[in-house]
Short mmCIF file of C-alpha atoms and ligand atoms in Angstrom, two decimals:
data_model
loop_
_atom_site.label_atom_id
_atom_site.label_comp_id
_atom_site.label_asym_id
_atom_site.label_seq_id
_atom_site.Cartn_x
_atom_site.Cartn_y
_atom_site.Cartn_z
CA UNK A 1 0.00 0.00 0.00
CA UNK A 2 3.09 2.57 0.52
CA UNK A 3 4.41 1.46 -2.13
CA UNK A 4 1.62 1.97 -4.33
CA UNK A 5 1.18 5.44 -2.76
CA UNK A 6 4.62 6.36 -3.67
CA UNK A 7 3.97 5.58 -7.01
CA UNK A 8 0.85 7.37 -7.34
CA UNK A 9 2.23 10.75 -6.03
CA UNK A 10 5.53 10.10 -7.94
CA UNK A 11 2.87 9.86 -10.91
CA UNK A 12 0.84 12.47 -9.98
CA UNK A 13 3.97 14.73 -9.45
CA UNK A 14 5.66 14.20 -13.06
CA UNK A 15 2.08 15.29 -14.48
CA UNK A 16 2.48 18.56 -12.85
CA UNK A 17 5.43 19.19 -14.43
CA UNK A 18 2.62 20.38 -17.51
CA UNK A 19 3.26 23.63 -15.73
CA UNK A 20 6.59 23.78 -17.15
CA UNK A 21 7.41 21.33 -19.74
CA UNK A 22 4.65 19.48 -21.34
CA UNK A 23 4.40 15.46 -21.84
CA UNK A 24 6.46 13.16 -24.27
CA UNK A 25 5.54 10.08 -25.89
CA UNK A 26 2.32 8.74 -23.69
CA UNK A 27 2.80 4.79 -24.46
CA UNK A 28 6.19 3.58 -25.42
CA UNK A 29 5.14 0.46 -27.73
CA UNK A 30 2.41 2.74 -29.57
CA UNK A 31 5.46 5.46 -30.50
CA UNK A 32 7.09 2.51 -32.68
CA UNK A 33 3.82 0.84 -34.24
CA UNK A 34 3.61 3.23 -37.31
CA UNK A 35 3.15 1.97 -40.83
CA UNK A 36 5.76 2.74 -43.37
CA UNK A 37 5.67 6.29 -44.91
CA UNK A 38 6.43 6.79 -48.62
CA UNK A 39 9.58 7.19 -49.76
CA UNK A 40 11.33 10.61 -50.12
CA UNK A 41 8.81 12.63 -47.76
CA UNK A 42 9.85 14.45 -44.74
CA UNK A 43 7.83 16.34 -42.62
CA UNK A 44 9.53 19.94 -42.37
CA UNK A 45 9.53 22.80 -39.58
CA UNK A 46 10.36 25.25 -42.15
CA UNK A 47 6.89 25.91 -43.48
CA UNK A 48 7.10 29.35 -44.52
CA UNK A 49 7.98 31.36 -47.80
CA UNK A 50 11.40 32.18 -47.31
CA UNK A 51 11.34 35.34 -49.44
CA UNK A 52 7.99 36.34 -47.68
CA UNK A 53 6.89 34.27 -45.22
CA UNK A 54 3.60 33.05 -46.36
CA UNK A 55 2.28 29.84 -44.80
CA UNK A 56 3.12 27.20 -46.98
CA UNK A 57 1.76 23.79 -45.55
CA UNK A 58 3.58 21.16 -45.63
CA UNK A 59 3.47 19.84 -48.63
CA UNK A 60 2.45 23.11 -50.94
CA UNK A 61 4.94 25.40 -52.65
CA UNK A 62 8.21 25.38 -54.83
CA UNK A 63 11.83 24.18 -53.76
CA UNK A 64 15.20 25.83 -55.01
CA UNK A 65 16.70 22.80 -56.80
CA UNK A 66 19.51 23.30 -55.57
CA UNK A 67 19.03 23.18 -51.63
CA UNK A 68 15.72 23.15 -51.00
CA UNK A 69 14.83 26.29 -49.70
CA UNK A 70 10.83 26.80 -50.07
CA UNK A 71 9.44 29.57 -51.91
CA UNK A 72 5.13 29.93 -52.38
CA UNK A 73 5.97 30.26 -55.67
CA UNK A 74 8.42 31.31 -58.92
CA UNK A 75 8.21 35.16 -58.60
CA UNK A 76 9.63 34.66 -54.47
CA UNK A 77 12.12 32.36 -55.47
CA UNK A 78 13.50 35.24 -58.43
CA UNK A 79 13.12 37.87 -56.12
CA UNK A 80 15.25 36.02 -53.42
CA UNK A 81 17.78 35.41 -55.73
CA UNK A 82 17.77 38.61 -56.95
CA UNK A 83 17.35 41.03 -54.16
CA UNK A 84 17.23 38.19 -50.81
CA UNK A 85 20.40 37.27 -50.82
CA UNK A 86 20.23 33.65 -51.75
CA UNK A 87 22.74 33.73 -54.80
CA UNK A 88 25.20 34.15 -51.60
CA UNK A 89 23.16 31.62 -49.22
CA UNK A 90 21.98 28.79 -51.67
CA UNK A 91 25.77 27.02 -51.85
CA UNK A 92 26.41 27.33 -47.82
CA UNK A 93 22.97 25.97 -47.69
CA UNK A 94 23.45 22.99 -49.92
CA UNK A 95 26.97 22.01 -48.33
CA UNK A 96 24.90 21.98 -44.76
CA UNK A 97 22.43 19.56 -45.70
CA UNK A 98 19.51 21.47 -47.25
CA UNK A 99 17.59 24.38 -46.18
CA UNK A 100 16.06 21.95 -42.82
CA UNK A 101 19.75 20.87 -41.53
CA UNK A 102 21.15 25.13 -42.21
CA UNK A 103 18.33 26.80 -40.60
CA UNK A 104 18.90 23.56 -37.36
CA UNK A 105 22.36 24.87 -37.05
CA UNK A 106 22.10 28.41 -37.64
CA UNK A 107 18.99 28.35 -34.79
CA UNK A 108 21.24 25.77 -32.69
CA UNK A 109 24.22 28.42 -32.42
CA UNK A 110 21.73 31.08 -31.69
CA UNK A 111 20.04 29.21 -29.01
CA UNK A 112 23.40 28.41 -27.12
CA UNK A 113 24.81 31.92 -27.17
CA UNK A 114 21.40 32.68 -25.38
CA UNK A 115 21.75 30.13 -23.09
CA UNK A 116 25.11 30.65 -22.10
CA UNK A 117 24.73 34.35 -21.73
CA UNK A 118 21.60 34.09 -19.51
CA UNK A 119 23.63 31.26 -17.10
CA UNK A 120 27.04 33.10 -17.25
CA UNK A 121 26.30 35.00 -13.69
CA UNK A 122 25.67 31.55 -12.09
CA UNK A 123 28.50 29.32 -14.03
CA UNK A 124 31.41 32.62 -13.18
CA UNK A 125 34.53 30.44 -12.16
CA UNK A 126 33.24 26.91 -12.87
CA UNK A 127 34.65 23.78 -15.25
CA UNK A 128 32.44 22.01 -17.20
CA UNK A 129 32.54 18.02 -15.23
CA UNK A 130 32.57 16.50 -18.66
CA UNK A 131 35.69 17.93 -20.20
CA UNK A 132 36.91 19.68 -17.12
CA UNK A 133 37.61 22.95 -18.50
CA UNK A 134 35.75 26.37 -18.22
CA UNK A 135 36.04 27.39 -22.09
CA UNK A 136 34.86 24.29 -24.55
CA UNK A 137 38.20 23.18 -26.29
CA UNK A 138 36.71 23.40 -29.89
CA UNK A 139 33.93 25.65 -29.86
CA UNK A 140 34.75 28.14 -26.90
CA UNK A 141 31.66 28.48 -25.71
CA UNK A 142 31.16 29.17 -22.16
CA UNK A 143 29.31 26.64 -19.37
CA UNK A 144 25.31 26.50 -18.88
CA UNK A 145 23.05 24.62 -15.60
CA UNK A 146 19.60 24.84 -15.20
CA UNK A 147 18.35 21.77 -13.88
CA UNK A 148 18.12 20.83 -10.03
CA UNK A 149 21.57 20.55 -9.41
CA UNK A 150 23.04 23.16 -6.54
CA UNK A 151 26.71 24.04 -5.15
CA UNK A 152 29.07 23.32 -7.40
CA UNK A 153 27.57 20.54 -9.16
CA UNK A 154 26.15 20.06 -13.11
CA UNK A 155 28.16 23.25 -14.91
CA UNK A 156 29.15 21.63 -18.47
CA UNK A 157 28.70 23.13 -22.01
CA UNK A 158 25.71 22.51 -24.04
CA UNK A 159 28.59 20.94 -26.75
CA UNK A 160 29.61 17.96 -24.15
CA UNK A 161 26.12 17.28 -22.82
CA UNK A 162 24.86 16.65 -26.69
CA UNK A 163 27.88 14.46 -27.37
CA UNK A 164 26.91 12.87 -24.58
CA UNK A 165 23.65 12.40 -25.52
CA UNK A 166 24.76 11.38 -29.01
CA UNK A 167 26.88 8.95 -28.64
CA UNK A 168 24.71 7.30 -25.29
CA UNK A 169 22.00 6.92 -27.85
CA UNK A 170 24.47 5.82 -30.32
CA UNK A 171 25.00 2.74 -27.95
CA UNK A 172 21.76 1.97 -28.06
CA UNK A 173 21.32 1.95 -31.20
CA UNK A 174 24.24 -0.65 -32.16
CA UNK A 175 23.11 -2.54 -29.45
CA UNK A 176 19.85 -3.08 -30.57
CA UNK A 177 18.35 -2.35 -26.95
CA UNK A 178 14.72 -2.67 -26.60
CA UNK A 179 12.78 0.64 -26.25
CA UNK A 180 12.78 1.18 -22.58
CA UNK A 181 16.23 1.72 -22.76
CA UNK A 182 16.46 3.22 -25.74
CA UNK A 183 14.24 5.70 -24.56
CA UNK A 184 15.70 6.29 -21.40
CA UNK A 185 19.29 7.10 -23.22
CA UNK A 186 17.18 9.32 -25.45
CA UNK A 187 16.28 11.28 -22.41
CA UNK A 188 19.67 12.20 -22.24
CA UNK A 189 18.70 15.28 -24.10
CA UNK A 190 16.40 16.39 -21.79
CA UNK A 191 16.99 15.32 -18.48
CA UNK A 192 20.62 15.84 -16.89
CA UNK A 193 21.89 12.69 -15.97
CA UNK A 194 23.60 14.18 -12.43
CA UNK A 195 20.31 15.41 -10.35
CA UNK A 196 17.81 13.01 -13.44
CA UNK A 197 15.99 16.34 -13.61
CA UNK A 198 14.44 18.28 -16.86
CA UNK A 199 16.98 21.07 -18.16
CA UNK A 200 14.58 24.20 -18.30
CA UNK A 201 14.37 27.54 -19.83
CA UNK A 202 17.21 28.41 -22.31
CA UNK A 203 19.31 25.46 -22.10
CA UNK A 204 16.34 23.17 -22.70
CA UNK A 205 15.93 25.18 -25.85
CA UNK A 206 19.71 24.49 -26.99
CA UNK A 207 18.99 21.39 -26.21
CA UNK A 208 16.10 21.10 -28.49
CA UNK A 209 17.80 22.04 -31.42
CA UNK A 210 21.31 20.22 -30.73
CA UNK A 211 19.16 17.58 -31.19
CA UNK A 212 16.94 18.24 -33.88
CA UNK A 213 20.44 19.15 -35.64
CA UNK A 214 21.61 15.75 -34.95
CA UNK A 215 18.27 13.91 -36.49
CA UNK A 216 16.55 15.93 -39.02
CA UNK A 217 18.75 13.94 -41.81
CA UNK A 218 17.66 10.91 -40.99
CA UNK A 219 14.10 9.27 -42.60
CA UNK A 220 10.94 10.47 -41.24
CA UNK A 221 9.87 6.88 -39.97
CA UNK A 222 13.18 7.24 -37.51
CA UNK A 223 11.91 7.54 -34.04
CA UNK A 224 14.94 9.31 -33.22
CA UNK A 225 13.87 12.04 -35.38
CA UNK A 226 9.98 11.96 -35.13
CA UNK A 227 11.35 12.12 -30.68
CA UNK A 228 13.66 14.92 -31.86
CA UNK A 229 10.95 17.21 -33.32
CA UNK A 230 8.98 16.14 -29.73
CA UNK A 231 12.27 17.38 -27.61
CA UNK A 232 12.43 20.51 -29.86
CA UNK A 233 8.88 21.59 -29.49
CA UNK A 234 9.21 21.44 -25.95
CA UNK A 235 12.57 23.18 -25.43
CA UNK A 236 11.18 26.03 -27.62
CA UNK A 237 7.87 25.57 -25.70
CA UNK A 238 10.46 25.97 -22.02
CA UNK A 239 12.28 28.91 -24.02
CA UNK A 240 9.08 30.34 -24.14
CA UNK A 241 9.20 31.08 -28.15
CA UNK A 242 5.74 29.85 -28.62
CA UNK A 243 5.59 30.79 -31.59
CA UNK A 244 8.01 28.65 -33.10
CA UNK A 245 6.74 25.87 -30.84
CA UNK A 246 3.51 26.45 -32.32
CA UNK A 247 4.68 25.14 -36.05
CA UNK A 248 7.04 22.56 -34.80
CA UNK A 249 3.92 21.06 -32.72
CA UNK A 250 1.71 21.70 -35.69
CA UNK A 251 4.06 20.08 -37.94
CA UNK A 252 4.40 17.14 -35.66
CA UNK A 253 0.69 16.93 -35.16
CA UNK A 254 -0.14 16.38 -39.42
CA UNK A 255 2.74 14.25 -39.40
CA UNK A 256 0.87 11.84 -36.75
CA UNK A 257 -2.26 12.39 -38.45
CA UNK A 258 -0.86 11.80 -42.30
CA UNK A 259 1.16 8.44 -41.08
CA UNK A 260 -1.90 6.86 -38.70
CA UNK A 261 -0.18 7.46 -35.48
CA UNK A 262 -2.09 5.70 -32.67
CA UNK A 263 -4.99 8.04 -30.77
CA UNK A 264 -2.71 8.00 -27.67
CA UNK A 265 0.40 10.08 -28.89
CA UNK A 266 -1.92 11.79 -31.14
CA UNK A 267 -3.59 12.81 -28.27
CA UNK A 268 -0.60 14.08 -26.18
CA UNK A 269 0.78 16.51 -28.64
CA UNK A 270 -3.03 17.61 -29.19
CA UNK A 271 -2.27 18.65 -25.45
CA UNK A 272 0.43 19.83 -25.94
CA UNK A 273 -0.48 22.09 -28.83
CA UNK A 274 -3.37 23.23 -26.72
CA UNK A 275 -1.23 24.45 -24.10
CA UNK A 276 0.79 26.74 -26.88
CA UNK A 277 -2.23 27.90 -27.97
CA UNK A 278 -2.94 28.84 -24.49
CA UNK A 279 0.31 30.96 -24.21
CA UNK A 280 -0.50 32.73 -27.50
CA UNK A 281 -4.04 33.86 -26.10
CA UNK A 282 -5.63 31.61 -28.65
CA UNK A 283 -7.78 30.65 -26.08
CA UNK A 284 -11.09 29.61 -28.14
CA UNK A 285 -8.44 26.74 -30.15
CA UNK A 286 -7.21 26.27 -27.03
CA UNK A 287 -10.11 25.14 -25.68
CA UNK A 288 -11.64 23.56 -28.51
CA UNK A 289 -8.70 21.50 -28.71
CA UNK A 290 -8.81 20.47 -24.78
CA UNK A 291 -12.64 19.25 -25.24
CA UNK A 292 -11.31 16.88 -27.87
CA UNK A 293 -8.22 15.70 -25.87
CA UNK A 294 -10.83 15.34 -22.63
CA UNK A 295 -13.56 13.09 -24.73
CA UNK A 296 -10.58 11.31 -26.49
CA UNK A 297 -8.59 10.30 -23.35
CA UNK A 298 -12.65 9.92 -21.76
CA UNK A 299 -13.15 6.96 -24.05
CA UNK A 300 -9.68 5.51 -24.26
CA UNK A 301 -8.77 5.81 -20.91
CA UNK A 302 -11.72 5.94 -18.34
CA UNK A 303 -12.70 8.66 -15.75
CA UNK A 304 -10.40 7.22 -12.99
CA UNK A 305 -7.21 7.56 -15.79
CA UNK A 306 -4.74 10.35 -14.86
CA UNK A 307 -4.82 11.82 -18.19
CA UNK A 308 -8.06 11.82 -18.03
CA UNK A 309 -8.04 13.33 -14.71
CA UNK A 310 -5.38 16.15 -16.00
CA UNK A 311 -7.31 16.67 -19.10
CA UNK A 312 -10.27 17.36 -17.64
CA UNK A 313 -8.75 19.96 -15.11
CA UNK A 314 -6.78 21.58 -18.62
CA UNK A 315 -10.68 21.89 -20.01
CA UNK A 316 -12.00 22.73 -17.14
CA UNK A 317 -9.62 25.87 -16.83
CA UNK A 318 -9.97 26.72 -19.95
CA UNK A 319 -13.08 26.77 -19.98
CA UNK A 320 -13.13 29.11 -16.62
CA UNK A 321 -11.00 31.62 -18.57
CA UNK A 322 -13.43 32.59 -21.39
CA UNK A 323 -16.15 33.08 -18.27
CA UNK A 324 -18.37 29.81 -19.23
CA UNK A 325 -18.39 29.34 -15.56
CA UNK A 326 -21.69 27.36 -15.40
CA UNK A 327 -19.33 24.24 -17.51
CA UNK A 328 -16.24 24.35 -16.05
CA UNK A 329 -18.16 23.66 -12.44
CA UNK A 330 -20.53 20.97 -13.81
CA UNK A 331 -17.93 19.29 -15.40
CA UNK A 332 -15.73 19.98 -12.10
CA UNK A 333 -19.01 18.71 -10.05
CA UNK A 334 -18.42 15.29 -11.83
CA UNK A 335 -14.80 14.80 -11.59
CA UNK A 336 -13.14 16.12 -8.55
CA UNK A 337 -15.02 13.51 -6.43
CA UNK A 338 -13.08 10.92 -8.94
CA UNK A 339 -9.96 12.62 -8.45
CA UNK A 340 -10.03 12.45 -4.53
CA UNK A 341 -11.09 9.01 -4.53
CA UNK A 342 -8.42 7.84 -7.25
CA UNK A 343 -5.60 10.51 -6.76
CA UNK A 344 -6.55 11.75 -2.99
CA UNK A 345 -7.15 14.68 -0.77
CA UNK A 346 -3.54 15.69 -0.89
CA UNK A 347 -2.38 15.38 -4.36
CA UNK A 348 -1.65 18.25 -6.16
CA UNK A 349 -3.81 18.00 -9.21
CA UNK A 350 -6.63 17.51 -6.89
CA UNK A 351 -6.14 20.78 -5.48
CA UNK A 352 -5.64 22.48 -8.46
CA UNK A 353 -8.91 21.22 -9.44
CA UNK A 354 -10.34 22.14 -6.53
CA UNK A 355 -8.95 25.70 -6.92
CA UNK A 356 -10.29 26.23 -10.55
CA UNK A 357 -13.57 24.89 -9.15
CA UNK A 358 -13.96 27.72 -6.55
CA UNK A 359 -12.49 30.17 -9.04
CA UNK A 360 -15.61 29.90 -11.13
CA UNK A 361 -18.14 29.78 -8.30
CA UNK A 362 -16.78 33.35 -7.13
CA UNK A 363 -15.97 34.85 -10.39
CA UNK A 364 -19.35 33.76 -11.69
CA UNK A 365 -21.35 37.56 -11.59
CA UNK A 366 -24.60 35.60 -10.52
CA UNK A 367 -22.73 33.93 -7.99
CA UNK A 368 -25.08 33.68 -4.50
CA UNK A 369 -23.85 34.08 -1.19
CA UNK A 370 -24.12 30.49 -0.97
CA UNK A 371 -21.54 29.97 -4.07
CA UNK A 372 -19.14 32.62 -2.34
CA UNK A 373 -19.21 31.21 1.03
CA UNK A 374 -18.44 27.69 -0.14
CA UNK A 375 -15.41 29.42 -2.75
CA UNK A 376 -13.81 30.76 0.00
CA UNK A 377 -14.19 27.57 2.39
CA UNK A 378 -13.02 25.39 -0.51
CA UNK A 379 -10.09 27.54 -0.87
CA UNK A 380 -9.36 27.58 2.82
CA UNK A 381 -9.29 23.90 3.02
CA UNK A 382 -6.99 23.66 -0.05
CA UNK A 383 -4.62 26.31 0.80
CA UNK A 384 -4.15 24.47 4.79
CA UNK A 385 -3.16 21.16 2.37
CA UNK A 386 -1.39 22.79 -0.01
CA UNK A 387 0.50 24.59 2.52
CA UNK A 388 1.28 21.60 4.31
CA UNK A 389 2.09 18.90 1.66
CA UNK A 390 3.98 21.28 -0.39
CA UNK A 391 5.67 24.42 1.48
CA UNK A 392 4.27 27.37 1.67
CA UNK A 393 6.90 28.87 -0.87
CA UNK A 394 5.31 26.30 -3.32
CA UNK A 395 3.94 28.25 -6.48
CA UNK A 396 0.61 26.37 -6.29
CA UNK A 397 0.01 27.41 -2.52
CA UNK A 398 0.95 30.79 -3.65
CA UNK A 399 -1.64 31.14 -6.10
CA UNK A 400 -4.21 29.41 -3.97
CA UNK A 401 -3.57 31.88 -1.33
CA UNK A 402 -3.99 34.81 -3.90
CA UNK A 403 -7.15 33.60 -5.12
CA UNK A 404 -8.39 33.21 -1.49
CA UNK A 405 -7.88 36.78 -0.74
CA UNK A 406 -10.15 37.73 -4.23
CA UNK A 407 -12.98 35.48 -2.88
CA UNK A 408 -12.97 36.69 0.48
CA UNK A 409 -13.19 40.55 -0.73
CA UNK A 410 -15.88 39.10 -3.18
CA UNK A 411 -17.83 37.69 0.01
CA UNK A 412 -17.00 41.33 1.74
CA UNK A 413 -18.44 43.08 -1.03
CA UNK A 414 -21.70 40.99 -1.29
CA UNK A 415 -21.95 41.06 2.51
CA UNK A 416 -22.04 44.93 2.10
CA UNK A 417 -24.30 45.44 -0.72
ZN1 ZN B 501 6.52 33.99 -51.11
ZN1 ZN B 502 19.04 27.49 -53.04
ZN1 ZN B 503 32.72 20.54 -21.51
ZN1 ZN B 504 21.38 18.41 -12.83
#
């Protein structure tokens, strides 16, 4: 029975990571059962004009012979020649790779000077504990940490931790090893192998596309790559350029769709997408989108599922922030009792669904005094748990408290009008 509780909140606590970083592959067998893809196609990030930046699909528009660059049509593609530049860009381009692999490395060299420029105040005086030195020996780049690693633990350059990566997963690969493992050395490029945390912020982002550099040759079928475009998506999503995480997720979303990815993964980066949407105010897709990833994971799943459980709290709050108050507590009427029976009092997605739920009954303007007095008793409860299981520093009993201080100066006000 410990055990088991362990596991749950273990579980429960690696969901609320969503917060930060969003999910990777839900089901481990599903992410290799694809069919074959036909030959020669690729699913690309770059799916804009490059002389004018017109949306081009994936599929639609015209390719410089030469190195691929994409153009919406003949007239861009002169122009850029002409006037763009790319008589000077078009033979670097080709000897990278192609217009995919260039605009990887270019956006990979970007991404670490960011990354090492935000974490040089913290790194000041430190070697790198996978080459020893302070300055990389090759590049000279300087050091980068932002995992959970503290004192003088986990400095290294962005340049050793993807060799590491790279040739971990190598291993694995001439091996043969079956895809738990395989996975878990994949991971590599995510999670720092010192404190087995998520990198965040910046360096997850030069992360993302060290490794996206390192697949995008390689055929679309190649999990590495298809878990590449996954790992970039998020870093970009951690970097906080949702914009670009936005196509990446799009792109990786069609790709699942086009090659009959099972409903599982399809659904994750469905949830994922939704949360980007979220971040760029697209809140009506965003919420459109968490309906469908709520019903899917619904019928797959069950009500007692976690997913399910998490998916319905995403809907729920979405739901709460366009004002259609009278949902998001009917459907929160219906599931928090699951989640405290399945999950429990104390766990963290419990709360937060608790929280939401006595957001809308005080924000709601025809709340009664009923509605308000049971708002600011459900967030009095939750804030005495969350204060207790978590710390009081703990950014969930932080907000909880702030949203018990609004509901209790919504009370005041009714109890004065
Ligand atoms: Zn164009
Ligand atoms: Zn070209
Ligand atoms: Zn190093
Ligand atoms: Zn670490």
């Amino acid at each position: 029975m410990r055990l088991e509780l362990l596991l749950m909140r273990a579980r429960s606590a690696f969901w609320l990571v969503c917060y930060w970083s969003l999910a990777a592959w839900r089901d481990a067998s599903t992410a290799l059962r694809l069919p074959k893809a036909q030959e020669g196609r690729s699913t690309m990030i770059l799916t804009k004009c490059a002389a004018c930046a017109t949306e081009l699909g994936l599929t639609l528009g015209k390719k410089c012979g030469r190195c691929s660059t994409r153009y919406c049509g003949p007239e861009c593609q002169k122009q850029h020649w002409e006037q763009g530049g790319h008589d000077q860009l078009c033979k670097p381009i080709k000897r990278a790779g192609g217009a995919e692999q260039y605009n990887a490395n270019k956006r990979y060299t970007e991404a670490l000077a960011v990354a090492v420029e935000k974490c040089a105040e913290d790194t000041k005086g430190q070697t790198c504990y996978i080459c020893t030195q302070a300055l990389h020996w090759k590049t000279k780049e300087g050091l980068v940490r932002m995992c959970a690693c503290r004192g003088t633990a986990g400095f290294a350059h962005v340049s050793c931790l993807a060799e590491q990566a790279k040739i971990w997963f190598a291993e694995a690969e001439e091996n043969n090893l079956d895809y738990k493992a395989w996975n878990a050395r994949f991971h590599r490029w995510d999670t720092c192998s010192l404190c087995e945390q998520k990198y965040h912020g910046v360096v997850a982002c030069a992360l993302g596309w060290a490794c996206w550099k390192t697949y995008v040759g390689r055929p679309e079928m190649d999990l590495s790559r298809r878990s590449a475009m996954r790992l970039l998506g998020n870093g970009l999503h951690a970097a906080k350029h949702h914009e670009d995480a936005l196509s990446v997720m799009e792109a990786e979303l069609s790709m699942q769709q086009r090659l009959g990815d099972s409903e599982e993964n399809v659904l994750v980066a469905q949830g994922n997408l939704a949360c980007t949407y979220e971040k760029l105010g697209r809140k009506e897709q965003a919420l459109s989108m968490r309906r469908d990833v709520y019903s899917g994971n619904l019928r797959l799943q069950g009500r007692e599922d976690d997913d399910t459980l998490r998916a319905a709290n995403n809907y729920a709050t979405s739901l709460k922030d366009l004002e259609r108050f009278e949902e998001a507590k009917s459907l929160l009427r219906r599931t928090v009792p699951v989640a405290r029976r399945v999950l429990g009092g104390n766990n963290d997605l419990t709360l937060k669904m608790r929280w939401v739920y006595a957001e809308a009954l005080y924000r709601d303007a025809g709340a009664t005094l009923g509605d308000l007095r049971e708002a600011v008793t459900t967030l009095e409860d939750t804030e005495r748990i969350a204060r207790r299981v978590m710390a009081g520093a703990h950014p969930l009993a932080r907000g909880i408290e702030r949203c018990l201080q609004n509901a209790r100066e919504a009370l005041a006000a009714h109890d004065e009008a």
